[in-house]
PDB file of C-alpha atoms in Angstrom:
ATOM      1  CA  MET A   1      27.760 -24.061 -17.410  1.00 43.00           C
ATOM      2  CA  SER A   2      24.419 -23.769 -19.193  1.00 41.00           C
ATOM      3  CA  VAL A   3      21.362 -22.223 -17.590  1.00 44.00           C
ATOM      4  CA  PRO A   4      18.060 -24.094 -18.124  1.00 41.00           C
ATOM      5  CA  ALA A   5      14.768 -22.545 -19.182  1.00 48.00           C
ATOM      6  CA  PRO A   6      12.892 -20.795 -16.353  1.00 47.00           C
ATOM      7  CA  ILE A   7      10.032 -23.193 -15.575  1.00 55.00           C
ATOM      8  CA  ALA A   8      12.281 -26.199 -16.089  1.00 49.00           C
ATOM      9  CA  ASP A   9      14.751 -24.693 -13.620  1.00 47.00           C
ATOM     10  CA  HIS A  10      12.317 -25.266 -10.803  1.00 46.00           C
ATOM     11  CA  ALA A  11      10.388 -28.287 -11.984  1.00 40.00           C
ATOM     12  CA  GLU A  12      13.144 -30.505 -10.541  1.00 43.00           C
ATOM     13  CA  LEU A  13      14.086 -28.764  -7.298  1.00 52.00           C
ATOM     14  CA  ASP A  14      14.221 -32.000  -5.271  1.00 50.00           C
ATOM     15  CA  THR A  15      17.619 -33.002  -6.603  1.00 63.00           C
ATOM     16  CA  GLU A  16      20.649 -34.473  -4.938  1.00 72.00           C
ATOM     17  CA  PRO A  17      22.860 -32.191  -2.818  1.00 82.00           C
ATOM     18  CA  VAL A  18      25.203 -30.013  -4.884  1.00 87.00           C
ATOM     19  CA  PRO A  19      28.818 -29.249  -3.901  1.00 92.00           C
ATOM     20  CA  LEU A  20      29.086 -25.651  -2.756  1.00 93.00           C
ATOM     21  CA  HIS A  21      31.642 -24.592  -5.360  1.00 92.00           C
ATOM     22  CA  GLU A  22      29.425 -25.983  -8.124  1.00 94.00           C
ATOM     23  CA  ALA A  23      26.411 -24.177  -6.671  1.00 95.00           C
ATOM     24  CA  TYR A  24      28.205 -20.834  -6.741  1.00 94.00           C
ATOM     25  CA  ALA A  25      29.524 -21.516 -10.250  1.00 94.00           C
ATOM     26  CA  TYR A  26      25.955 -22.149 -11.381  1.00 95.00           C
ATOM     27  CA  CYS A  27      24.800 -18.862  -9.846  1.00 94.00           C
ATOM     28  CA  GLU A  28      27.650 -17.021 -11.512  1.00 91.00           C
ATOM     29  CA  ALA A  29      26.618 -18.539 -14.855  1.00 92.00           C
ATOM     30  CA  ILE A  30      23.140 -17.072 -14.381  1.00 91.00           C
ATOM     31  CA  VAL A  31      24.708 -13.685 -13.666  1.00 89.00           C
ATOM     32  CA  ARG A  32      26.898 -13.910 -16.775  1.00 86.00           C
ATOM     33  CA  ALA A  33      23.879 -14.824 -18.879  1.00 84.00           C
ATOM     34  CA  ASN A  34      22.167 -11.648 -17.672  1.00 77.00           C
ATOM     35  CA  GLU A  35      25.224  -9.379 -17.525  1.00 66.00           C
ATOM     36  CA  GLU A  36      23.312  -6.351 -18.797  1.00 58.00           C
ATOM     37  CA  ASN A  37      21.093  -6.370 -15.701  1.00 55.00           C
ATOM     38  CA  PHE A  38      23.837  -7.087 -13.170  1.00 55.00           C
ATOM     39  CA  PRO A  39      25.610  -3.974 -11.844  1.00 56.00           C
ATOM     40  CA  VAL A  40      29.030  -3.609 -13.446  1.00 48.00           C
ATOM     41  CA  ALA A  41      30.338  -1.984 -10.280  1.00 46.00           C
ATOM     42  CA  SER A  42      29.616  -5.202  -8.360  1.00 62.00           C
ATOM     43  CA  ARG A  43      32.975  -6.397  -9.669  1.00 65.00           C
ATOM     44  CA  PHE A  44      34.538  -3.950  -7.229  1.00 63.00           C
ATOM     45  CA  LEU A  45      32.998  -5.670  -4.205  1.00 73.00           C
ATOM     46  CA  ALA A  46      35.024  -8.023  -2.020  1.00 80.00           C
ATOM     47  CA  PRO A  47      35.104 -11.531  -3.569  1.00 85.00           C
ATOM     48  CA  GLU A  48      33.181 -13.238  -0.753  1.00 88.00           C
ATOM     49  CA  ARG A  49      30.416 -10.625  -0.891  1.00 89.00           C
ATOM     50  CA  ARG A  50      30.326 -10.802  -4.662  1.00 89.00           C
ATOM     51  CA  LEU A  51      29.773 -14.565  -4.459  1.00 92.00           C
ATOM     52  CA  ALA A  52      26.922 -14.033  -2.009  1.00 94.00           C
ATOM     53  CA  LEU A  53      25.477 -11.433  -4.363  1.00 91.00           C
ATOM     54  CA  TYR A  54      25.651 -13.959  -7.197  1.00 93.00           C
ATOM     55  CA  ALA A  55      23.493 -16.292  -5.119  1.00 95.00           C
ATOM     56  CA  VAL A  56      20.988 -13.548  -4.276  1.00 94.00           C
ATOM     57  CA  TYR A  57      20.817 -12.416  -7.895  1.00 92.00           C
ATOM     58  CA  ALA A  58      20.460 -15.976  -9.205  1.00 94.00           C
ATOM     59  CA  PHE A  59      17.558 -16.602  -6.848  1.00 95.00           C
ATOM     60  CA  ALA A  60      15.825 -13.366  -7.839  1.00 94.00           C
ATOM     61  CA  ARG A  61      16.544 -13.789 -11.564  1.00 93.00           C
ATOM     62  CA  THR A  62      15.281 -17.350 -11.856  1.00 93.00           C
ATOM     63  CA  ALA A  63      12.161 -16.631  -9.788  1.00 95.00           C
ATOM     64  CA  ASP A  64      11.494 -13.502 -11.858  1.00 92.00           C
ATOM     65  CA  ASP A  65      11.898 -15.509 -15.065  1.00 93.00           C
ATOM     66  CA  VAL A  66       9.336 -17.995 -13.772  1.00 95.00           C
ATOM     67  CA  ALA A  67       6.885 -15.178 -13.034  1.00 93.00           C
ATOM     68  CA  ASP A  68       7.443 -13.782 -16.538  1.00 89.00           C
ATOM     69  CA  ALA A  69       7.402 -17.113 -18.367  1.00 90.00           C
ATOM     70  CA  ASP A  70       5.113 -17.718 -21.320  1.00 88.00           C
ATOM     71  CA  ALA A  71       3.015 -20.197 -19.377  1.00 91.00           C
ATOM     72  CA  PRO A  72      -0.430 -20.295 -17.757  1.00 93.00           C
ATOM     73  CA  THR A  73      -0.781 -18.320 -14.529  1.00 93.00           C
ATOM     74  CA  ALA A  74      -1.507 -21.441 -12.500  1.00 95.00           C
ATOM     75  CA  GLU A  75       1.694 -23.089 -13.732  1.00 95.00           C
ATOM     76  CA  ARG A  76       3.784 -20.033 -12.884  1.00 95.00           C
ATOM     77  CA  LEU A  77       2.252 -19.773  -9.407  1.00 96.00           C
ATOM     78  CA  ALA A  78       2.877 -23.458  -8.781  1.00 96.00           C
ATOM     79  CA  ALA A  79       6.522 -23.047  -9.819  1.00 96.00           C
ATOM     80  CA  LEU A  80       6.889 -20.090  -7.463  1.00 96.00           C
ATOM     81  CA  ASP A  81       5.412 -22.206  -4.672  1.00 96.00           C
ATOM     82  CA  ARG A  82       8.086 -24.835  -5.391  1.00 95.00           C
ATOM     83  CA  ILE A  83      10.780 -22.159  -5.248  1.00 96.00           C
ATOM     84  CA  GLU A  84       9.495 -21.021  -1.861  1.00 96.00           C
ATOM     85  CA  GLY A  85       9.427 -24.590  -0.597  1.00 95.00           C
ATOM     86  CA  ALA A  86      13.009 -25.139  -1.760  1.00 94.00           C
ATOM     87  CA  LEU A  87      14.057 -21.869  -0.129  1.00 95.00           C
ATOM     88  CA  LEU A  88      12.532 -22.789   3.229  1.00 96.00           C
ATOM     89  CA  GLN A  89      14.035 -26.266   3.041  1.00 94.00           C
ATOM     90  CA  ALA A  90      17.443 -24.736   2.310  1.00 95.00           C
ATOM     91  CA  LEU A  91      17.200 -22.274   5.188  1.00 94.00           C
ATOM     92  CA  GLU A  92      16.353 -25.171   7.500  1.00 94.00           C
ATOM     93  CA  GLY A  93      19.693 -26.743   6.593  1.00 92.00           C
ATOM     94  CA  ASN A  94      18.712 -29.177   3.830  1.00 92.00           C
ATOM     95  CA  PRO A  95      19.335 -27.417   0.505  1.00 93.00           C
ATOM     96  CA  ARG A  96      18.684 -29.200  -2.767  1.00 90.00           C
ATOM     97  CA  GLY A  97      19.748 -27.773  -6.102  1.00 92.00           C
ATOM     98  CA  PRO A  98      22.460 -25.223  -6.911  1.00 95.00           C
ATOM     99  CA  VAL A  99      20.667 -21.924  -6.273  1.00 95.00           C
ATOM    100  CA  PRO A 100      19.181 -22.945  -2.874  1.00 95.00           C
ATOM    101  CA  THR A 101      22.558 -24.403  -1.866  1.00 95.00           C
ATOM    102  CA  ALA A 102      24.504 -21.221  -2.649  1.00 96.00           C
ATOM    103  CA  LEU A 103      21.816 -18.995  -1.190  1.00 96.00           C
ATOM    104  CA  ALA A 104      21.623 -20.952   2.068  1.00 96.00           C
ATOM    105  CA  ASP A 105      25.384 -20.636   2.439  1.00 96.00           C
ATOM    106  CA  ALA A 106      25.259 -16.873   1.768  1.00 96.00           C
ATOM    107  CA  VAL A 107      22.415 -16.385   4.265  1.00 96.00           C
ATOM    108  CA  ASP A 108      24.291 -18.331   6.919  1.00 95.00           C
ATOM    109  CA  ARG A 109      27.686 -16.752   6.258  1.00 94.00           C
ATOM    110  CA  PHE A 110      26.454 -13.142   6.318  1.00 94.00           C
ATOM    111  CA  THR A 111      23.450 -13.572   8.653  1.00 94.00           C
ATOM    112  CA  LEU A 112      21.057 -12.325   5.982  1.00 95.00           C
ATOM    113  CA  PRO A 113      17.351 -11.996   6.904  1.00 93.00           C
ATOM    114  CA  ALA A 114      15.005 -14.512   5.315  1.00 93.00           C
ATOM    115  CA  GLU A 115      11.962 -12.208   5.164  1.00 94.00           C
ATOM    116  CA  PRO A 116      13.073 -10.193   2.104  1.00 94.00           C
ATOM    117  CA  PHE A 117      13.317 -13.365   0.020  1.00 95.00           C
ATOM    118  CA  LEU A 118       9.743 -14.302   0.920  1.00 95.00           C
ATOM    119  CA  ASP A 119       8.563 -10.736   0.199  1.00 95.00           C
ATOM    120  CA  LEU A 120      10.254 -10.962  -3.187  1.00 95.00           C
ATOM    121  CA  LEU A 121       8.351 -14.129  -4.041  1.00 96.00           C
ATOM    122  CA  ALA A 122       5.085 -12.453  -2.990  1.00 95.00           C
ATOM    123  CA  ALA A 123       5.774  -9.656  -5.491  1.00 95.00           C
ATOM    124  CA  PHE A 124       6.579 -12.198  -8.201  1.00 96.00           C
ATOM    125  CA  ARG A 125       3.204 -13.812  -7.570  1.00 96.00           C
ATOM    126  CA  ASP A 126       1.669 -10.439  -8.423  1.00 95.00           C
ATOM    127  CA  ASP A 127       3.625 -10.535 -11.673  1.00 93.00           C
ATOM    128  CA  ALA A 128       2.394 -14.035 -12.441  1.00 94.00           C
ATOM    129  CA  ARG A 129      -1.186 -12.832 -11.982  1.00 93.00           C
ATOM    130  CA  ASN A 130      -0.627  -9.733 -14.167  1.00 91.00           C
ATOM    131  CA  ALA A 131      -1.886  -7.646 -11.265  1.00 92.00           C
ATOM    132  CA  THR A 132      -2.794  -3.972 -11.676  1.00 95.00           C
ATOM    133  CA  TYR A 133      -2.546  -1.226  -9.058  1.00 97.00           C
ATOM    134  CA  ALA A 134      -5.349   1.167  -8.206  1.00 97.00           C
ATOM    135  CA  THR A 135      -3.255   3.867  -6.550  1.00 97.00           C
ATOM    136  CA  TRP A 136       0.313   5.161  -6.331  1.00 97.00           C
ATOM    137  CA  ASP A 137       0.502   3.769  -2.792  1.00 96.00           C
ATOM    138  CA  ASP A 138      -0.530   0.344  -4.069  1.00 96.00           C
ATOM    139  CA  LEU A 139       2.259   0.475  -6.641  1.00 97.00           C
ATOM    140  CA  LEU A 140       4.785   1.506  -3.995  1.00 96.00           C
ATOM    141  CA  ARG A 141       3.616  -1.423  -1.860  1.00 95.00           C
ATOM    142  CA  TYR A 142       4.437  -3.751  -4.766  1.00 96.00           C
ATOM    143  CA  CYS A 143       7.864  -2.116  -5.113  1.00 96.00           C
ATOM    144  CA  ARG A 144       8.557  -2.769  -1.433  1.00 95.00           C
ATOM    145  CA  GLY A 145       8.446  -6.462  -2.242  1.00 94.00           C
ATOM    146  CA  SER A 146       9.896  -6.488  -5.749  1.00 93.00           C
ATOM    147  CA  ALA A 147      12.745  -3.982  -5.291  1.00 94.00           C
ATOM    148  CA  ASN A 148      13.300  -2.736  -1.750  1.00 95.00           C
ATOM    149  CA  THR A 149      13.949  -6.291  -0.595  1.00 95.00           C
ATOM    150  CA  ILE A 150      17.138  -6.428  -2.682  1.00 92.00           C
ATOM    151  CA  GLY A 151      18.368  -3.167  -1.186  1.00 93.00           C
ATOM    152  CA  ARG A 152      17.767  -4.445   2.328  1.00 94.00           C
ATOM    153  CA  ILE A 153      19.638  -7.638   1.537  1.00 94.00           C
ATOM    154  CA  MET A 154      22.552  -5.568   0.184  1.00 91.00           C
ATOM    155  CA  LEU A 155      22.650  -3.511   3.371  1.00 94.00           C
ATOM    156  CA  ALA A 156      22.589  -6.660   5.505  1.00 94.00           C
ATOM    157  CA  LEU A 157      25.365  -8.117   3.358  1.00 92.00           C
ATOM    158  CA  HIS A 158      27.479  -5.121   4.402  1.00 92.00           C
ATOM    159  CA  ASP A 159      26.379  -5.110   8.084  1.00 93.00           C
ATOM    160  CA  VAL A 160      24.458  -1.838   7.700  1.00 95.00           C
ATOM    161  CA  ASP A 161      21.315  -1.614   9.844  1.00 91.00           C
ATOM    162  CA  ASP A 162      20.904   2.151  10.361  1.00 95.00           C
ATOM    163  CA  LEU A 163      17.223   3.116   9.953  1.00 96.00           C
ATOM    164  CA  ASP A 164      18.079   6.192   7.873  1.00 97.00           C
ATOM    165  CA  ALA A 165      20.124   3.991   5.569  1.00 97.00           C
ATOM    166  CA  VAL A 166      17.203   1.575   5.209  1.00 97.00           C
ATOM    167  CA  ARG A 167      14.792   4.419   4.379  1.00 97.00           C
ATOM    168  CA  ALA A 168      17.159   5.852   1.781  1.00 97.00           C
ATOM    169  CA  SER A 169      17.771   2.414   0.303  1.00 96.00           C
ATOM    170  CA  ASP A 170      14.026   1.788   0.042  1.00 97.00           C
ATOM    171  CA  ALA A 171      13.532   5.095  -1.782  1.00 97.00           C
ATOM    172  CA  LEU A 172      16.370   4.370  -4.212  1.00 97.00           C
ATOM    173  CA  CYS A 173      15.243   0.819  -4.950  1.00 96.00           C
ATOM    174  CA  THR A 174      11.665   1.966  -5.548  1.00 97.00           C
ATOM    175  CA  ALA A 175      12.925   4.718  -7.874  1.00 97.00           C
ATOM    176  CA  LEU A 176      14.931   2.171  -9.873  1.00 96.00           C
ATOM    177  CA  GLN A 177      11.961  -0.180 -10.128  1.00 96.00           C
ATOM    178  CA  LEU A 178       9.658   2.631 -11.276  1.00 98.00           C
ATOM    179  CA  THR A 179      12.231   3.830 -13.820  1.00 97.00           C
ATOM    180  CA  ASN A 180      12.296   0.337 -15.286  1.00 95.00           C
ATOM    181  CA  MET A 181       8.489   0.319 -15.458  1.00 97.00           C
ATOM    182  CA  TRP A 182       8.325   3.588 -17.405  1.00 98.00           C
ATOM    183  CA  GLN A 183      11.260   2.495 -19.580  1.00 96.00           C
ATOM    184  CA  ASP A 184       9.518  -0.804 -20.395  1.00 96.00           C
ATOM    185  CA  LEU A 185       5.994   0.589 -20.748  1.00 97.00           C
ATOM    186  CA  GLY A 186       5.634  -0.570 -24.354  1.00 95.00           C
ATOM    187  CA  ARG A 187       7.021  -4.040 -23.706  1.00 93.00           C
ATOM    188  CA  ASP A 188       4.846  -4.554 -20.629  1.00 93.00           C
ATOM    189  CA  LEU A 189       1.671  -3.458 -22.411  1.00 94.00           C
ATOM    190  CA  GLU A 190       2.406  -5.920 -25.213  1.00 91.00           C
ATOM    191  CA  ARG A 191       2.620  -8.669 -22.570  1.00 88.00           C
ATOM    192  CA  GLY A 192      -0.648  -7.601 -20.969  1.00 89.00           C
ATOM    193  CA  ARG A 193       0.962  -5.872 -17.984  1.00 92.00           C
ATOM    194  CA  LEU A 194       0.126  -2.408 -16.698  1.00 96.00           C
ATOM    195  CA  PHE A 195       2.030  -0.857 -13.809  1.00 96.00           C
ATOM    196  CA  VAL A 196       0.725   2.707 -14.146  1.00 97.00           C
ATOM    197  CA  PRO A 197      -1.678   3.393 -11.250  1.00 97.00           C
ATOM    198  CA  LEU A 198      -5.265   3.355 -12.490  1.00 97.00           C
ATOM    199  CA  GLU A 199      -5.996   6.588 -10.610  1.00 97.00           C
ATOM    200  CA  ASP A 200      -3.254   8.330 -12.610  1.00 97.00           C
ATOM    201  CA  LEU A 201      -4.671   7.062 -15.889  1.00 97.00           C
ATOM    202  CA  ARG A 202      -8.018   8.606 -15.012  1.00 96.00           C
ATOM    203  CA  ARG A 203      -6.368  11.860 -13.902  1.00 96.00           C
ATOM    204  CA  PHE A 204      -4.874  12.292 -17.373  1.00 96.00           C
ATOM    205  CA  GLY A 205      -7.942  11.177 -19.299  1.00 96.00           C
ATOM    206  CA  LEU A 206      -6.667   7.728 -20.213  1.00 96.00           C
ATOM    207  CA  ASP A 207      -7.804   4.151 -19.798  1.00 93.00           C
ATOM    208  CA  PRO A 208      -5.950   0.851 -20.274  1.00 92.00           C
ATOM    209  CA  GLU A 209      -7.711   0.044 -23.541  1.00 90.00           C
ATOM    210  CA  SER A 210      -7.052   3.314 -25.379  1.00 90.00           C
ATOM    211  CA  MET A 211      -3.870   4.726 -23.840  1.00 94.00           C
ATOM    212  CA  THR A 212      -1.656   3.681 -26.780  1.00 94.00           C
ATOM    213  CA  ARG A 213      -3.853   5.151 -29.513  1.00 95.00           C
ATOM    214  CA  PRO A 214      -2.389   8.055 -31.512  1.00 95.00           C
ATOM    215  CA  ALA A 215      -5.148  10.371 -30.311  1.00 95.00           C
ATOM    216  CA  GLN A 216      -3.958   9.869 -26.725  1.00 96.00           C
ATOM    217  CA  ARG A 217      -0.277  10.696 -27.272  1.00 97.00           C
ATOM    218  CA  THR A 218      -0.387  14.113 -25.620  1.00 97.00           C
ATOM    219  CA  HIS A 219      -2.202  12.694 -22.580  1.00 97.00           C
ATOM    220  CA  LEU A 220       0.260   9.807 -22.355  1.00 97.00           C
ATOM    221  CA  THR A 221       3.238  12.165 -22.487  1.00 97.00           C
ATOM    222  CA  ARG A 222       1.756  14.270 -19.683  1.00 98.00           C
ATOM    223  CA  LEU A 223       1.171  11.110 -17.656  1.00 98.00           C
ATOM    224  CA  LEU A 224       4.770   9.974 -18.104  1.00 98.00           C
ATOM    225  CA  LEU A 225       6.103  13.398 -17.112  1.00 98.00           C
ATOM    226  CA  HIS A 226       4.011  13.144 -13.939  1.00 98.00           C
ATOM    227  CA  GLU A 227       5.296   9.652 -13.116  1.00 98.00           C
ATOM    228  CA  CYS A 228       8.898  10.636 -13.873  1.00 98.00           C
ATOM    229  CA  ALA A 229       8.660  13.640 -11.552  1.00 97.00           C
ATOM    230  CA  GLY A 230       7.432  11.458  -8.695  1.00 97.00           C
ATOM    231  CA  THR A 231      10.165   8.929  -9.412  1.00 98.00           C
ATOM    232  CA  ASP A 232      12.883  11.578  -9.437  1.00 97.00           C
ATOM    233  CA  GLU A 233      11.796  12.719  -5.973  1.00 97.00           C
ATOM    234  CA  LEU A 234      12.443   9.186  -4.768  1.00 98.00           C
ATOM    235  CA  TYR A 235      15.957   9.261  -6.253  1.00 97.00           C
ATOM    236  CA  GLU A 236      16.568  12.444  -4.270  1.00 96.00           C
ATOM    237  CA  HIS A 237      15.396  10.734  -1.078  1.00 97.00           C
ATOM    238  CA  GLY A 238      17.629   7.768  -1.912  1.00 96.00           C
ATOM    239  CA  ARG A 239      20.868   9.676  -2.455  1.00 95.00           C
ATOM    240  CA  PRO A 240      21.920   9.723   1.230  1.00 95.00           C
ATOM    241  CA  VAL A 241      22.293   5.932   1.291  1.00 96.00           C
ATOM    242  CA  THR A 242      25.818   6.324  -0.104  1.00 93.00           C
ATOM    243  CA  ARG A 243      26.905   7.930   3.181  1.00 94.00           C
ATOM    244  CA  PHE A 244      26.102   4.820   5.220  1.00 95.00           C
ATOM    245  CA  VAL A 245      27.885   2.096   3.260  1.00 93.00           C
ATOM    246  CA  PRO A 246      31.498   1.068   2.559  1.00 90.00           C
ATOM    247  CA  ALA A 247      33.319   2.804  -0.283  1.00 88.00           C
ATOM    248  CA  PRO A 248      32.972   0.014  -2.900  1.00 84.00           C
ATOM    249  CA  LEU A 249      29.220  -0.194  -2.383  1.00 87.00           C
ATOM    250  CA  ALA A 250      28.931   3.602  -2.286  1.00 89.00           C
ATOM    251  CA  PHE A 251      30.620   3.689  -5.691  1.00 88.00           C
ATOM    252  CA  GLN A 252      28.179   1.129  -7.051  1.00 85.00           C
ATOM    253  CA  LEU A 253      25.208   3.041  -5.654  1.00 90.00           C
ATOM    254  CA  ARG A 254      26.403   6.371  -7.061  1.00 90.00           C
ATOM    255  CA  ALA A 255      26.724   4.756 -10.486  1.00 90.00           C
ATOM    256  CA  THR A 256      23.273   3.232 -10.085  1.00 91.00           C
ATOM    257  CA  ILE A 257      21.723   6.587  -9.167  1.00 93.00           C
ATOM    258  CA  ILE A 258      23.412   8.430 -12.041  1.00 92.00           C
ATOM    259  CA  GLY A 259      22.471   5.762 -14.574  1.00 91.00           C
ATOM    260  CA  GLY A 260      18.919   5.431 -13.309  1.00 93.00           C
ATOM    261  CA  ARG A 261      18.307   9.158 -13.466  1.00 94.00           C
ATOM    262  CA  ALA A 262      19.787   9.306 -16.968  1.00 93.00           C
ATOM    263  CA  VAL A 263      17.303   6.671 -18.152  1.00 95.00           C
ATOM    264  CA  LEU A 264      14.478   8.484 -16.347  1.00 97.00           C
ATOM    265  CA  ARG A 265      15.348  11.752 -18.127  1.00 95.00           C
ATOM    266  CA  ALA A 266      15.325   9.906 -21.437  1.00 96.00           C
ATOM    267  CA  VAL A 267      11.837   8.562 -20.709  1.00 97.00           C
ATOM    268  CA  ALA A 268      10.586  12.075 -19.892  1.00 97.00           C
ATOM    269  CA  GLN A 269      12.163  13.476 -23.057  1.00 96.00           C
ATOM    270  CA  ARG A 270      10.639  10.816 -25.306  1.00 96.00           C
ATOM    271  CA  GLY A 271       7.177  10.901 -23.778  1.00 96.00           C
ATOM    272  CA  TRP A 272       4.730   8.705 -25.678  1.00 97.00           C
ATOM    273  CA  ARG A 273       7.542   7.619 -28.021  1.00 97.00           C
ATOM    274  CA  VAL A 274       8.844   5.376 -25.239  1.00 96.00           C
ATOM    275  CA  LEU A 275       6.224   2.872 -26.407  1.00 95.00           C
ATOM    276  CA  LYS A 276       8.310   2.089 -29.490  1.00 93.00           C
ATOM    277  CA  ASN A 277      11.698   3.572 -28.581  1.00 92.00           C
ATOM    278  CA  ARG A 278      12.850   2.116 -25.262  1.00 93.00           C
ATOM    279  CA  PRO A 279      15.661   4.247 -23.810  1.00 91.00           C
ATOM    280  CA  THR A 280      18.907   2.557 -22.779  1.00 89.00           C
ATOM    281  CA  LEU A 281      22.392   3.750 -21.867  1.00 86.00           C
ATOM    282  CA  SER A 282      24.938   3.576 -24.670  1.00 85.00           C
ATOM    283  CA  GLY A 283      28.414   2.238 -24.048  1.00 86.00           C
ATOM    284  CA  TRP A 284      29.747   5.801 -23.990  1.00 85.00           C
ATOM    285  CA  MET A 285      27.101   6.821 -21.468  1.00 81.00           C
ATOM    286  CA  ARG A 286      27.888   3.841 -19.251  1.00 80.00           C
ATOM    287  CA  ALA A 287      31.559   4.842 -19.215  1.00 87.00           C
ATOM    288  CA  ARG A 288      30.560   8.380 -18.315  1.00 86.00           C
ATOM    289  CA  VAL A 289      28.357   7.111 -15.479  1.00 82.00           C
ATOM    290  CA  LEU A 290      31.260   5.123 -13.999  1.00 83.00           C
ATOM    291  CA  ALA A 291      33.605   8.106 -14.328  1.00 88.00           C
ATOM    292  CA  GLN A 292      31.142  10.402 -12.561  1.00 83.00           C
ATOM    293  CA  ALA A 293      30.637   7.819  -9.805  1.00 80.00           C
ATOM    294  CA  LEU A 294      34.393   7.540  -9.307  1.00 80.00           C
ATOM    295  CA  LEU A 295      34.579  11.333  -8.955  1.00 80.00           C
ATOM    296  CA  GLY A 296      31.908  11.211  -6.245  1.00 73.00           C
ATOM    297  CA  PHE A 297      28.964  12.599  -8.197  1.00 70.00           C
ATOM    298  CA  ASP A 298      25.515  11.101  -7.609  1.00 71.00           C
ATOM    299  CA  ARG A 299      23.141  13.067  -9.839  1.00 68.00           C
TER     300      ARG A 299
END
């Protein structure tokens, strides 16, 4: 099943009802098209939860693609408004289109909270506006919508509501989001996006206009080391989440922590070079991450 272009995906949300099996197949096609970004360990989850995760991921992926589309801000915001309208309509029992249909079924079947999905769309609206963040706390507030929401949905999917688990999940999800920001610094700057807190730029003698110039490389490296250190602290706070969840999810989370920290170390090692040399995990490193997760390691 083919997956349409992002804006087109949501330009025709008022479609006829879609059979549930076709809706889930459509969501799975979106996952397969973005396999690199979908956790490999998710294959170890129970089939019914994996299907629900397909629906959650498809919703997040298509909305994120809309926010990132090469289109005017107003058009992207309007498309996100249509996604929210379709979501609310689906949650009220009248889904239209494959992703809302599968997602409504997953929400109903596993009693998932609706609020995280709305928070996610609020964060995507920030993306569509190319928002910047004055302080570290402002950036963390963005991460609460763009990343922590997915962690909370995953916990709900597994009937975990312990407050310590939620706190650890929030820390881990924020750490993963920040790691991706530092990893993608060069790509984001080319697209006109800046996630580094403006107060941190000033602290290290940088500004958005000159931070990529050769003369600023030492300052940029020091800045990235600072951001990576703060991010690694969040990974440490997130590690306990594996103690609160079922074994298959704990395995996935251990692999996620190990892989995320490996990428973060690579960013710190490359410093300013991350602008042109985006770190990723090789196939060998991915296999090593899974092996370490199976053995119970989480560092």
